[in-house]
Short mmCIF file of C-alpha atoms in Angstrom, two decimals:
data_model
loop_
_atom_site.label_atom_id
_atom_site.label_comp_id
_atom_site.label_asym_id
_atom_site.label_seq_id
_atom_site.Cartn_x
_atom_site.Cartn_y
_atom_site.Cartn_z
CA MET T 10 -1.63 37.43 43.76
CA LYS T 11 -3.02 33.92 43.38
CA ALA T 12 -2.43 34.05 39.63
CA VAL T 13 1.17 35.12 40.13
CA ILE T 14 1.81 32.20 42.47
CA ALA T 15 0.17 29.81 39.99
CA LEU T 16 2.31 31.18 37.18
CA PHE T 17 5.42 30.90 39.29
CA LYS T 18 4.60 27.31 40.21
CA ALA T 19 3.97 26.41 36.58
CA MET T 20 7.25 27.98 35.57
CA LEU T 21 9.05 26.01 38.23
CA GLY T 22 7.53 22.85 36.75
CA SER T 23 8.69 23.81 33.27
CA PHE T 24 12.14 24.54 34.59
CA ARG T 25 12.26 21.06 36.09
CA ASP T 26 11.34 19.63 32.69
CA LEU T 27 14.28 21.43 31.21
CA LEU T 28 16.88 20.48 33.81
CA PRO T 29 17.93 17.21 32.11
CA ILE T 30 18.90 19.09 28.94
CA VAL T 31 20.95 21.57 30.95
CA PHE T 32 22.76 18.71 32.66
CA VAL T 33 23.49 16.86 29.45
CA ILE T 34 24.80 19.91 27.65
CA ALA T 35 26.93 20.97 30.62
CA PHE T 36 28.37 17.50 31.08
CA PHE T 37 29.38 17.08 27.46
CA GLN T 38 30.63 20.64 27.07
CA PHE T 39 32.77 20.83 30.23
CA ILE T 40 33.77 17.25 30.94
CA VAL T 41 33.84 15.41 27.63
CA LEU T 42 34.73 18.13 25.13
CA GLN T 43 36.40 20.35 27.76
CA GLU T 44 35.39 23.61 26.21
CA PRO T 45 33.94 26.78 27.73
CA LEU T 46 30.41 27.91 26.90
CA PRO T 47 30.47 30.21 23.88
CA ASN T 48 27.93 32.80 24.98
CA ILE T 49 26.60 32.39 28.44
CA PHE T 50 24.27 35.38 28.40
CA SER T 51 22.35 34.33 25.32
CA ILE T 52 22.13 30.77 26.64
CA LEU T 53 20.62 31.90 29.93
CA LEU T 54 18.21 34.18 28.12
CA GLY T 55 17.28 31.35 25.78
CA LEU T 56 16.61 29.00 28.68
CA PHE T 57 14.40 31.62 30.29
CA PHE T 58 12.41 31.92 27.04
CA VAL T 59 12.06 28.14 26.80
CA VAL T 60 10.73 27.90 30.36
CA LEU T 61 8.32 30.79 29.81
CA GLY T 62 7.20 29.36 26.47
CA LEU T 63 6.54 25.89 27.85
CA THR T 64 4.51 27.41 30.68
CA PHE T 65 2.32 29.45 28.34
CA PHE T 66 1.92 26.49 26.01
CA ILE T 67 0.55 24.28 28.78
CA PHE T 68 -1.78 27.04 30.01
CA GLY T 69 -3.10 27.48 26.48
CA LEU T 70 -3.46 23.74 26.03
CA ASN T 71 -5.83 23.44 28.96
CA MET T 72 -7.72 26.63 28.13
CA GLY T 73 -8.02 26.38 24.35
CA LEU T 74 -6.90 23.29 22.49
CA PHE T 75 -8.22 20.54 24.76
CA PRO T 76 -11.68 22.04 25.40
CA ILE T 77 -12.33 22.93 21.76
CA GLY T 78 -11.18 19.54 20.51
CA GLU T 79 -13.39 17.68 22.94
CA SER T 80 -16.45 19.91 22.61
CA MET T 81 -16.31 19.62 18.81
CA ALA T 82 -16.04 15.85 19.03
CA GLN T 83 -19.11 15.79 21.25
CA SER T 84 -21.06 18.12 18.97
CA PHE T 85 -20.23 15.95 15.98
CA ALA T 86 -21.30 12.84 17.84
CA ARG T 87 -24.59 14.48 18.82
CA LYS T 88 -25.20 15.80 15.31
CA GLY T 89 -24.80 12.27 14.03
CA SER T 90 -23.68 13.21 10.53
CA LEU T 91 -20.95 10.84 9.45
CA PHE T 92 -20.17 12.84 6.32
CA TRP T 93 -19.27 16.06 8.12
CA LEU T 94 -17.28 14.30 10.78
CA ILE T 95 -15.20 12.50 8.18
CA LEU T 96 -14.70 15.67 6.17
CA PHE T 97 -13.62 17.47 9.33
CA ALA T 98 -11.18 14.68 10.24
CA PHE T 99 -9.68 14.71 6.76
CA CYS T 100 -9.30 18.51 6.65
CA LEU T 101 -7.72 18.58 10.09
CA GLY T 102 -5.12 16.00 9.10
CA PHE T 103 -4.42 17.44 5.66
CA ALA T 104 -4.23 21.10 6.63
CA THR T 105 -2.05 20.66 9.68
CA THR T 106 0.42 18.54 7.76
CA ILE T 107 0.77 20.51 4.56
CA ALA T 108 1.91 23.56 6.56
CA GLU T 109 4.30 21.61 8.78
CA PRO T 110 7.82 23.12 8.53
CA ALA T 111 9.56 19.86 9.46
CA LEU T 112 7.84 18.14 6.53
CA THR T 113 8.90 20.87 4.10
CA ALA T 114 12.50 20.42 5.22
CA VAL T 115 12.37 16.63 4.81
CA ALA T 116 10.68 16.91 1.39
CA ASN T 117 13.39 19.24 0.08
CA GLU T 118 16.06 16.91 1.41
CA ALA T 119 14.35 13.98 -0.28
CA ALA T 120 14.25 15.83 -3.60
CA LYS T 121 18.02 16.33 -3.35
CA VAL T 122 18.53 12.63 -2.73
CA ALA T 123 16.32 11.72 -5.67
CA ALA T 124 18.15 14.11 -7.98
CA GLU T 125 21.55 12.77 -6.93
CA GLY T 126 20.32 9.22 -7.34
CA GLY T 127 19.24 9.98 -10.89
CA VAL T 128 15.54 9.36 -10.25
CA ILE T 129 14.65 12.85 -11.49
CA PRO T 130 16.69 15.31 -13.57
CA GLN T 131 18.85 17.65 -11.51
CA THR T 132 16.97 20.85 -12.21
CA ILE T 133 15.39 23.14 -9.66
CA GLU T 134 12.01 22.82 -11.32
CA GLN T 135 12.03 19.05 -11.20
CA MET T 136 13.25 19.02 -7.61
CA ASP T 137 10.57 21.48 -6.51
CA GLY T 138 7.94 19.40 -8.23
CA TYR T 139 9.20 16.26 -6.52
CA ALA T 140 9.27 17.94 -3.10
CA ASN T 141 5.77 19.38 -3.53
CA GLY T 142 4.42 16.04 -4.69
CA LEU T 143 5.91 14.42 -1.64
CA ARG T 144 4.38 17.00 0.69
CA VAL T 145 0.93 16.56 -0.83
CA THR T 146 1.32 12.79 -0.62
CA VAL T 147 2.19 12.92 3.06
CA ALA T 148 -0.59 15.41 3.83
CA LEU T 149 -3.12 13.24 1.99
CA SER T 150 -1.97 10.21 3.92
CA VAL T 151 -2.31 12.00 7.26
CA GLY T 152 -5.80 13.18 6.29
CA LEU T 153 -6.77 9.60 5.43
CA ALA T 154 -5.11 8.35 8.61
CA ILE T 155 -7.25 10.60 10.82
CA VAL T 156 -10.35 9.51 8.89
CA LEU T 157 -9.41 5.87 9.34
CA GLY T 158 -8.77 6.45 13.04
CA VAL T 159 -12.12 8.21 13.50
CA VAL T 160 -13.98 5.42 11.70
CA ARG T 161 -12.21 2.93 13.94
CA ILE T 162 -13.45 4.78 17.04
CA LEU T 163 -17.00 4.84 15.69
CA LYS T 164 -16.99 1.15 14.82
CA GLY T 165 -14.89 0.03 17.77
CA TRP T 166 -12.46 -1.95 15.64
CA PRO T 167 -9.46 -3.35 17.52
CA ILE T 168 -6.46 -1.12 16.92
CA HIS T 169 -3.71 -3.72 17.11
CA ILE T 170 -4.95 -5.67 14.10
CA MET T 171 -4.99 -2.51 11.99
CA ILE T 172 -1.56 -1.35 13.13
CA ILE T 173 0.02 -4.78 12.65
CA GLY T 174 -1.60 -4.93 9.22
CA GLY T 175 0.03 -1.57 8.49
CA TYR T 176 3.40 -2.90 9.65
CA ILE T 177 3.06 -5.80 7.25
CA GLY T 178 2.31 -3.29 4.51
CA VAL T 179 5.45 -1.32 5.39
CA VAL T 180 7.60 -4.47 5.37
CA VAL T 181 6.24 -5.66 2.03
CA LEU T 182 6.69 -2.24 0.42
CA THR T 183 10.25 -2.00 1.74
CA TRP T 184 11.15 -4.90 -0.56
CA PHE T 185 9.90 -3.10 -3.65
CA ALA T 186 10.59 0.57 -2.91
CA PRO T 187 13.80 2.17 -4.25
CA GLU T 188 16.52 2.13 -1.61
CA THR T 189 16.98 5.89 -1.53
CA ILE T 190 13.42 6.54 -0.39
CA ILE T 191 13.32 4.04 2.48
CA GLY T 192 15.08 6.14 5.14
CA ILE T 193 13.00 9.17 4.23
CA ALA T 194 9.79 7.16 4.25
CA TYR T 195 10.52 5.75 7.70
CA ASP T 196 11.32 9.23 9.00
CA SER T 197 8.24 10.82 7.46
CA GLY T 198 6.05 9.01 9.96
CA GLY T 199 7.73 10.84 12.80
CA VAL T 200 7.82 14.35 11.40
CA THR T 201 4.16 14.72 10.50
CA THR T 202 2.67 15.12 13.93
CA SER T 203 3.35 18.63 15.13
CA THR T 204 3.06 20.18 18.55
CA ILE T 205 -0.34 21.72 17.86
CA THR T 206 -1.79 18.76 15.96
CA VAL T 207 -1.07 16.22 18.68
CA PRO T 208 -3.13 17.80 21.49
CA LEU T 209 -6.02 18.60 19.14
CA VAL T 210 -6.16 15.16 17.59
CA THR T 211 -5.84 13.49 20.99
CA ALA T 212 -8.68 15.60 22.37
CA LEU T 213 -10.78 14.77 19.30
CA GLY T 214 -10.27 11.04 19.75
CA ILE T 215 -10.98 11.05 23.45
CA GLY T 216 -13.97 13.33 23.00
CA LEU T 217 -15.45 10.99 20.40
CA ALA T 218 -14.77 7.85 22.38
CA SER T 219 -16.34 9.28 25.52
CA SER T 220 -19.50 10.52 23.81
CA ILE T 221 -20.28 7.29 21.94
CA LYS T 222 -22.00 4.55 23.92
CA GLY T 223 -19.95 1.42 24.46
CA ARG T 224 -16.59 3.04 23.75
CA ASN T 225 -13.90 3.33 26.37
CA PRO T 226 -11.83 6.54 26.06
CA MET T 227 -8.69 4.71 27.15
CA VAL T 228 -9.02 1.82 24.68
CA ASP T 229 -10.71 3.64 21.80
CA GLY T 230 -9.77 7.28 22.32
CA PHE T 231 -6.06 6.94 21.71
CA GLY T 232 -4.60 5.69 18.46
CA LEU T 233 -5.27 8.52 16.01
CA ILE T 234 -1.64 9.63 16.13
CA ALA T 235 -0.48 6.07 15.59
CA PHE T 236 -2.33 6.01 12.27
CA ALA T 237 -0.96 9.44 11.39
CA SER T 238 2.58 8.16 11.81
CA LEU T 239 2.05 4.84 10.04
CA LEU T 240 0.20 5.77 6.85
CA PRO T 241 2.76 8.36 5.64
CA MET T 242 5.45 5.64 5.58
CA ILE T 243 3.34 3.53 3.25
CA PHE T 244 2.36 6.45 1.03
CA VAL T 245 5.90 7.82 0.71
CA MET T 246 7.23 4.43 -0.38
CA LEU T 247 4.41 4.16 -2.92
CA TYR T 248 5.30 7.64 -4.14
CA GLY T 249 8.92 6.59 -4.57
CA MET T 250 7.88 3.48 -6.48
CA VAL T 251 5.53 5.32 -8.81
CA LEU T 252 8.14 7.92 -9.71
CA SER T 253 11.06 5.58 -10.33
CA MET N 15 22.03 40.22 20.54
CA ILE N 16 18.63 38.93 19.65
CA SER N 17 16.24 41.56 18.62
CA LEU N 18 12.56 42.12 18.71
CA SER N 19 12.42 41.39 14.99
CA GLN N 20 13.65 37.85 15.61
CA PHE N 21 10.84 37.29 18.06
CA ILE N 22 8.32 38.79 15.67
CA ASN N 23 9.58 36.49 12.90
CA THR N 24 9.19 33.37 15.03
CA PHE N 25 5.81 34.59 16.22
CA THR N 26 4.49 35.17 12.67
CA ASP N 27 5.86 31.77 11.58
CA THR N 28 3.91 30.10 14.38
CA VAL N 29 0.79 32.10 13.54
CA VAL N 30 1.08 31.00 9.91
CA ASP N 31 1.32 27.38 11.09
CA VAL N 32 -1.77 27.76 13.24
CA ILE N 33 -3.95 29.59 10.69
CA PRO N 34 -5.02 26.49 8.72
CA ILE N 35 -5.89 24.66 11.94
CA ALA N 36 -7.82 27.59 13.36
CA THR N 37 -9.65 28.12 10.05
CA ILE N 38 -10.83 24.53 9.96
CA ILE N 39 -11.88 24.47 13.59
CA PHE N 40 -13.80 27.72 13.56
CA GLY N 41 -15.06 27.16 10.01
CA PHE N 42 -16.63 23.82 10.95
CA GLN N 43 -17.86 25.20 14.23
CA ILE N 44 -19.71 28.05 12.53
CA ALA N 45 -20.75 26.52 9.21
CA VAL N 46 -21.44 22.89 10.09
CA LEU N 47 -22.07 22.63 13.80
CA ARG N 48 -23.71 26.08 13.83
CA LYS N 49 -23.18 26.55 17.50
CA PRO N 50 -21.41 29.31 19.33
CA VAL N 51 -18.22 28.12 21.00
CA ALA N 52 -18.61 27.72 24.73
CA ASN N 53 -16.31 30.13 26.58
CA LEU N 54 -15.19 31.69 23.32
CA HIS N 55 -13.04 34.26 25.11
CA GLN N 56 -11.21 31.62 27.02
CA VAL N 57 -10.62 29.46 23.95
CA ILE N 58 -9.25 32.38 21.95
CA LEU N 59 -7.02 33.35 24.84
CA GLY N 60 -5.91 29.72 25.01
CA PHE N 61 -4.97 29.72 21.33
CA PHE N 62 -3.08 32.96 21.87
CA TYR N 63 -1.18 31.42 24.80
CA VAL N 64 -0.33 28.36 22.72
CA ILE N 65 1.05 30.51 19.91
CA LEU N 66 2.92 32.80 22.28
CA GLY N 67 4.27 29.85 24.23
CA LEU N 68 5.46 27.99 21.15
CA SER N 69 7.15 31.09 19.72
CA LEU N 70 8.99 31.80 22.96
CA PHE N 71 9.89 28.13 23.23
CA LEU N 72 11.30 27.97 19.69
CA LEU N 73 13.15 31.24 20.05
CA GLY N 74 14.68 30.07 23.31
CA LEU N 75 15.77 26.78 21.76
CA GLU N 76 17.29 28.70 18.86
CA LEU N 77 19.25 30.84 21.33
CA ALA N 78 20.28 28.32 23.93
CA LEU N 79 20.15 24.80 22.68
CA PHE N 80 20.27 24.25 18.94
CA PRO N 81 23.61 25.93 18.07
CA LEU N 82 25.34 24.28 21.02
CA GLY N 83 23.78 20.89 20.48
CA GLU N 84 24.55 20.89 16.79
CA THR N 85 28.18 21.91 17.33
CA MET N 86 28.43 19.23 19.97
CA ALA N 87 27.10 16.56 17.62
CA LYS N 88 29.68 17.61 15.05
CA GLN N 89 32.56 17.73 17.52
CA LEU N 90 31.79 14.36 19.06
CA THR N 91 31.72 12.65 15.69
CA ALA N 92 34.85 14.39 14.36
CA PRO N 93 37.91 12.14 13.85
CA GLU N 94 40.15 14.53 15.84
CA PHE N 95 38.03 14.00 18.92
CA LEU N 96 37.74 10.23 18.46
CA TYR N 97 41.47 9.83 17.91
CA SER N 98 42.30 11.83 21.03
CA PHE N 99 41.53 8.67 23.03
CA LYS N 100 43.76 6.48 20.88
CA ASP N 101 47.45 5.80 21.54
CA ASP N 102 48.11 4.65 18.03
CA ILE N 103 46.78 7.01 15.40
CA THR N 104 47.37 4.60 12.56
CA GLU N 105 44.71 2.28 13.93
CA THR N 106 41.35 2.42 12.21
CA LEU N 107 38.35 3.28 14.32
CA SER N 108 36.02 0.46 15.23
CA TRP N 109 32.41 0.90 16.24
CA ILE N 110 33.33 0.77 19.90
CA ASP N 111 35.42 3.94 19.66
CA TYR N 112 32.26 5.93 19.18
CA TYR N 113 31.08 5.30 22.74
CA TRP N 114 30.79 9.01 23.56
CA VAL N 115 28.50 9.36 20.55
CA TYR N 116 26.18 6.61 21.80
CA LEU N 117 26.15 8.13 25.27
CA PHE N 118 25.44 11.56 23.84
CA ALA N 119 22.66 10.11 21.67
CA PHE N 120 21.14 8.43 24.73
CA ALA N 121 21.40 11.49 26.96
CA ILE N 122 20.16 14.00 24.40
CA GLY N 123 17.33 11.68 23.35
CA PHE N 124 16.18 11.28 26.93
CA SER N 125 16.47 14.90 27.99
CA THR N 126 14.87 16.46 24.90
CA THR N 127 11.94 14.04 25.07
CA ILE N 128 11.25 15.00 28.68
CA ALA N 129 10.86 18.61 27.52
CA GLU N 130 8.78 17.77 24.42
CA PRO N 131 5.54 19.81 24.62
CA SER N 132 3.35 17.38 22.65
CA LEU N 133 4.37 14.50 24.91
CA ILE N 134 3.43 16.59 27.94
CA ALA N 135 0.02 17.14 26.32
CA VAL N 136 -0.60 13.44 25.71
CA ALA N 137 0.62 12.53 29.18
CA ILE N 138 -1.79 15.02 30.78
CA LYS N 139 -4.68 13.53 28.79
CA ALA N 140 -3.69 9.94 29.53
CA ASN N 141 -3.52 10.77 33.20
CA GLN N 142 -7.03 12.30 33.14
CA VAL N 143 -8.59 9.51 31.10
CA SER N 144 -7.04 6.71 33.13
CA GLY N 145 -8.25 8.33 36.33
CA GLY N 146 -4.69 8.78 37.55
CA ALA N 147 -3.62 5.17 36.96
CA ILE N 148 -1.08 6.35 34.39
CA GLY N 149 1.25 8.88 35.94
CA VAL N 150 2.21 11.92 33.86
CA ASN N 151 5.87 11.56 34.76
CA GLY N 152 5.91 7.78 34.58
CA LEU N 153 4.69 7.84 31.00
CA ARG N 154 7.10 10.60 30.05
CA ILE N 155 10.07 8.77 31.51
CA ALA N 156 9.05 5.54 29.77
CA VAL N 157 8.79 7.32 26.43
CA ALA N 158 12.05 9.20 26.98
CA LEU N 159 13.88 5.97 27.73
CA GLY N 160 12.52 4.51 24.51
CA VAL N 161 13.71 7.48 22.50
CA ALA N 162 17.11 7.36 24.20
CA ILE N 163 17.62 3.68 23.41
CA GLY N 164 16.27 4.16 19.89
CA ILE N 165 18.61 7.01 19.04
CA SER N 166 21.71 5.34 20.44
CA LEU N 167 20.88 2.17 18.53
CA GLY N 168 20.26 4.29 15.44
CA SER N 169 23.68 5.95 15.85
CA TYR N 170 25.27 2.53 16.15
CA ARG N 171 23.56 1.53 12.92
CA ILE N 172 24.99 4.55 11.10
CA VAL N 173 28.47 3.75 12.43
CA VAL N 174 28.42 0.11 11.33
CA GLY N 175 26.36 0.79 8.21
CA ASP N 176 23.70 -1.91 8.55
CA PRO N 177 20.56 -1.56 6.42
CA ILE N 178 17.89 0.27 8.39
CA HIS N 179 14.99 -2.02 7.53
CA TYR N 180 16.35 -4.99 9.48
CA TYR N 181 16.28 -2.92 12.65
CA ILE N 182 12.84 -1.50 11.99
CA MET N 183 11.42 -4.92 11.15
CA GLY N 184 13.02 -6.41 14.25
CA GLY N 185 11.36 -3.64 16.26
CA TYR N 186 8.00 -4.46 14.64
CA VAL N 187 8.32 -8.09 15.65
CA VAL N 188 8.95 -7.06 19.25
CA VAL N 189 5.96 -4.70 19.15
CA ILE N 190 3.70 -7.46 17.82
CA ILE N 191 4.81 -9.93 20.49
CA GLN N 192 4.40 -7.35 23.25
CA THR N 193 0.94 -6.39 21.98
CA HIS N 194 -0.17 -9.93 22.83
CA PHE N 195 1.07 -9.82 26.39
CA ALA N 196 0.72 -6.17 27.42
CA PRO N 197 -2.37 -4.95 29.32
CA LYS N 198 -5.04 -4.11 26.71
CA LEU N 199 -5.60 -0.61 28.07
CA ILE N 200 -2.10 0.56 27.34
CA VAL N 201 -1.79 -0.66 23.73
CA PRO N 202 -3.41 2.31 21.91
CA LEU N 203 -1.56 4.81 24.08
CA ALA N 204 1.72 3.01 23.44
CA TYR N 205 1.13 3.12 19.67
CA ASP N 206 0.44 6.83 19.93
CA SER N 207 3.53 7.57 21.95
CA GLY N 208 5.66 6.67 18.96
CA GLY N 209 4.30 9.62 17.01
CA VAL N 210 4.35 12.26 19.71
CA THR N 211 7.98 12.01 20.67
CA THR N 212 9.48 13.54 17.63
CA SER N 213 8.62 17.16 17.20
CA THR N 214 9.94 20.56 18.13
CA VAL N 215 12.88 19.75 20.36
CA THR N 216 14.05 16.33 19.32
CA VAL N 217 13.98 16.41 15.52
CA PRO N 218 16.49 19.23 14.87
CA LEU N 219 19.08 17.85 17.28
CA VAL N 220 18.65 14.26 16.18
CA THR N 221 18.89 15.23 12.53
CA ALA N 222 22.11 17.13 13.25
CA LEU N 223 23.52 14.08 14.99
CA GLY N 224 22.55 11.76 12.13
CA LEU N 225 23.96 14.01 9.44
CA GLY N 226 27.12 14.65 11.49
CA LEU N 227 27.71 10.93 11.96
CA ALA N 228 26.94 10.00 8.37
CA SER N 229 29.31 12.62 6.99
CA GLN N 230 32.20 11.74 9.35
CA VAL N 231 32.16 7.96 9.41
CA PRO N 232 34.15 6.69 6.41
CA GLY N 233 32.02 4.98 3.79
CA ARG N 234 28.69 6.53 4.82
CA ASN N 235 26.65 8.71 2.54
CA PRO N 236 24.95 11.54 4.48
CA VAL N 237 22.02 11.80 2.10
CA ILE N 238 21.17 8.13 2.56
CA ASP N 239 22.54 7.13 5.96
CA GLY N 240 21.76 10.44 7.64
CA PHE N 241 18.06 9.64 7.65
CA GLY N 242 16.43 7.09 9.85
CA LEU N 243 17.18 8.30 13.38
CA VAL N 244 13.70 9.81 13.66
CA ALA N 245 12.26 6.42 12.71
CA PHE N 246 14.19 4.78 15.56
CA ALA N 247 12.98 7.51 17.90
CA SER N 248 9.37 6.80 16.98
CA LEU N 249 9.55 3.01 17.14
CA PHE N 250 11.28 2.35 20.43
CA PRO N 251 8.91 4.35 22.68
CA ILE N 252 6.13 1.96 21.61
CA ILE N 253 8.20 -0.88 23.04
CA SER N 254 9.23 0.97 26.18
CA VAL N 255 5.71 2.16 27.03
CA MET N 256 4.34 -1.37 26.73
CA ALA N 257 7.26 -2.64 28.78
CA TYR N 258 6.49 0.00 31.43
CA ALA N 259 2.90 -1.25 31.64
CA GLN N 260 4.02 -4.87 31.72
CA ILE N 261 6.48 -4.23 34.53
CA THR N 262 3.91 -2.27 36.52
CA GLN N 263 1.38 -5.06 36.06
CA TRP N 264 3.91 -7.69 37.05
CA LEU N 265 4.91 -5.77 40.18
CA ASN N 266 1.27 -5.27 41.14
CA SER N 267 0.39 -8.92 40.66
CA ARG N 268 3.41 -9.94 42.67
CA ALA N 269 2.44 -7.54 45.45
CA SER N 270 -1.15 -8.78 45.49
CA SER N 271 -0.15 -12.44 45.45
CA LYS N 272 2.09 -11.74 48.40
CA GLU N 273 -0.83 -10.14 50.17
CA ASN N 274 -2.90 -13.21 49.50
CA ASP N 275 -0.18 -15.39 50.92
CA ASN N 276 -0.10 -13.27 54.03
CA ALA N 277 -3.85 -13.42 54.32
CA LEU N 278 -3.70 -17.17 54.23
#
């Protein structure tokens, strides 16, 4: 009985999270566009699924993703082997990004732009090669970003200097990169960090920062995702420059 | 009618996404750390819940939100709709005629960010780590406002056709200035909040809006101008989260200085 009440409460919370979307859609559909809803049954069913899904996701987060991320960070810190920790950080970043569907979509789109812009010949083979190269580039950059972020936590480097340095890199590269790649490069920073990667990487950072002496989880634990969204921008622009 | 097969498809897609992550985690746990996972049952059940939850979530979005939102983005940017507010149809549209688009961009940016699962995750963690000083909902609203402003500004940019890098660089300058003045504790979290905003819910709708705008506004090329909204949505939350911390700090210091005055 207790579990049912807890589930019901959690679902109510998820429903509250969803209310703004319902309002926005209803307002624009009925008042601005003045059209009826196309299929009310499937919309209601869909909303029910979204609420249920969000509830399960948050349950699973607290039961699985957060604890494993933090306990692994602590085990690595206790083991004291820098090599394995860095390898783990790199693999986590690389593997979660290479499989990311949003990245695949953006890479294919980018190949189309490049083919239309005359950077590569307009053949399927060439476009596939370009898209795959882009995906590997982004995945590599996310892997390196997590490594960089982990090293920062270990050494306690100040994050703002590194991020501002990265911004300067982005600005400088924007001058030299071909114009067609810039929009895609800027977007690639946002699409790399998926819904499963974010909680894991956050838990990893906080776990590390709280098990190393002299680190503050609030100041040092966050920031891994910031690197994972900055480095892909730089790498994608470099990729565009190398290929043009 | 949606069928079981649709659910199974989404479910297998999510499983395929999770396999590399799970392999690395359990591979390192067994081969390198050589320690049994504490509460293994619970962790596996947690992973299962995450996969199940994400599949249901995506399927629900596919059913309820994406088709409607995408049609809406198209309809709001269509010339027929924009001209329906004009008396003189020979007039050319200026950027101001797209006001419903900006409002839609703002509203959809805000509301989808509030429901973004990865932002909820980061907000829960930030709340735990800060010992409750950072409220889960406060952070989420700050981020959502940033996304909302970012996407409406990004839509404006597509309408007028300015080069994207001026806006992004301008945003960087603001971030750098704020970094100097914002409370030190919030800075890393603010940087992170740029990356977490744009995933499952926001990206598809925002991309539809960008492509819709870029293909309807005369003189824009969808393959070039359609991109960039995601970049706006990941830059502006950094600014808004730092602003949130600055405002909170300012209010607190004002309250405490008042208290001191009263004490005197």
